CSV table of C-alpha atoms in Angstrom, one decimal:
chain,number,residue,atom,x,y,z
A,1,UNK,CA,59.3,-8.9,-39.5
A,2,UNK,CA,59.7,-8.9,-43.3
A,3,UNK,CA,59.1,-5.0,-44.8
A,4,UNK,CA,57.2,-6.5,-47.9
A,5,UNK,CA,55.0,-7.4,-45.5
A,6,UNK,CA,54.1,-4.3,-43.1
A,7,UNK,CA,54.1,-2.3,-46.0
A,8,UNK,CA,51.6,-5.2,-47.4
A,9,UNK,CA,48.3,-3.2,-46.9
A,10,UNK,CA,49.2,0.3,-47.1
A,11,UNK,CA,50.9,-0.9,-50.8
A,12,UNK,CA,47.2,-2.6,-51.6
A,13,UNK,CA,45.3,1.0,-50.4
A,14,UNK,CA,46.9,2.8,-52.5
A,15,UNK,CA,46.3,0.3,-56.0
A,16,UNK,CA,42.4,0.2,-54.4
A,17,UNK,CA,42.6,4.1,-54.7
A,18,UNK,CA,44.6,4.5,-57.8
A,19,UNK,CA,41.9,1.8,-59.5
A,20,UNK,CA,38.7,4.4,-58.4
A,21,UNK,CA,40.4,6.8,-59.6
A,22,UNK,CA,41.3,5.4,-62.7
A,23,UNK,CA,37.3,3.7,-63.4
A,24,UNK,CA,36.2,7.6,-62.2
A,25,UNK,CA,38.3,9.0,-65.3
A,26,UNK,CA,37.2,6.5,-67.6
A,27,UNK,CA,33.3,6.9,-66.5
A,28,UNK,CA,34.2,11.6,-66.7
A,29,UNK,CA,35.5,10.5,-70.4
A,30,UNK,CA,32.9,8.3,-71.9
A,31,UNK,CA,30.2,10.8,-70.3
A,32,UNK,CA,31.8,13.8,-71.3
A,33,UNK,CA,32.5,12.0,-74.9
A,34,UNK,CA,28.7,11.5,-75.1
A,35,UNK,CA,27.5,14.5,-74.4
A,36,UNK,CA,29.6,15.9,-77.5
A,37,UNK,CA,28.5,13.8,-79.0
A,38,UNK,CA,24.4,14.1,-78.6
A,39,UNK,CA,25.5,17.8,-78.6
A,40,UNK,CA,27.3,17.6,-82.3
A,41,UNK,CA,23.8,15.4,-82.8
A,42,UNK,CA,21.2,18.0,-82.2
A,43,UNK,CA,23.1,20.7,-83.6
A,44,UNK,CA,23.8,18.9,-87.1
A,45,UNK,CA,19.9,18.2,-87.1
A,46,UNK,CA,18.7,22.3,-86.0
A,47,UNK,CA,21.4,23.1,-89.1
A,48,UNK,CA,19.4,20.7,-91.0
A,49,UNK,CA,15.8,22.1,-89.7
A,50,UNK,CA,16.9,25.6,-91.6
A,51,UNK,CA,18.1,23.6,-94.1
A,52,UNK,CA,14.9,22.5,-94.9
A,53,UNK,CA,12.6,25.0,-93.8
A,54,UNK,CA,14.6,26.8,-95.9
A,55,UNK,CA,14.0,25.1,-98.9
A,56,UNK,CA,10.1,25.1,-98.2
A,57,UNK,CA,9.5,28.4,-98.0
A,58,UNK,CA,7.4,30.0,-99.6
A,59,UNK,CA,9.5,33.0,-101.6
């Protein structure tokens, strides 16, 4: 019996778990980046609204 043959299924399983972990990490990074981009735009829109309303206020 060859050592590589005995390790074959276990090695493939470890590689599969590593790929799943990478997939979850990539998904998490993309989700976090999306939230940060959306939040930044939301905050910038709020600041723009404040300046707009302040510029058009009756003094």
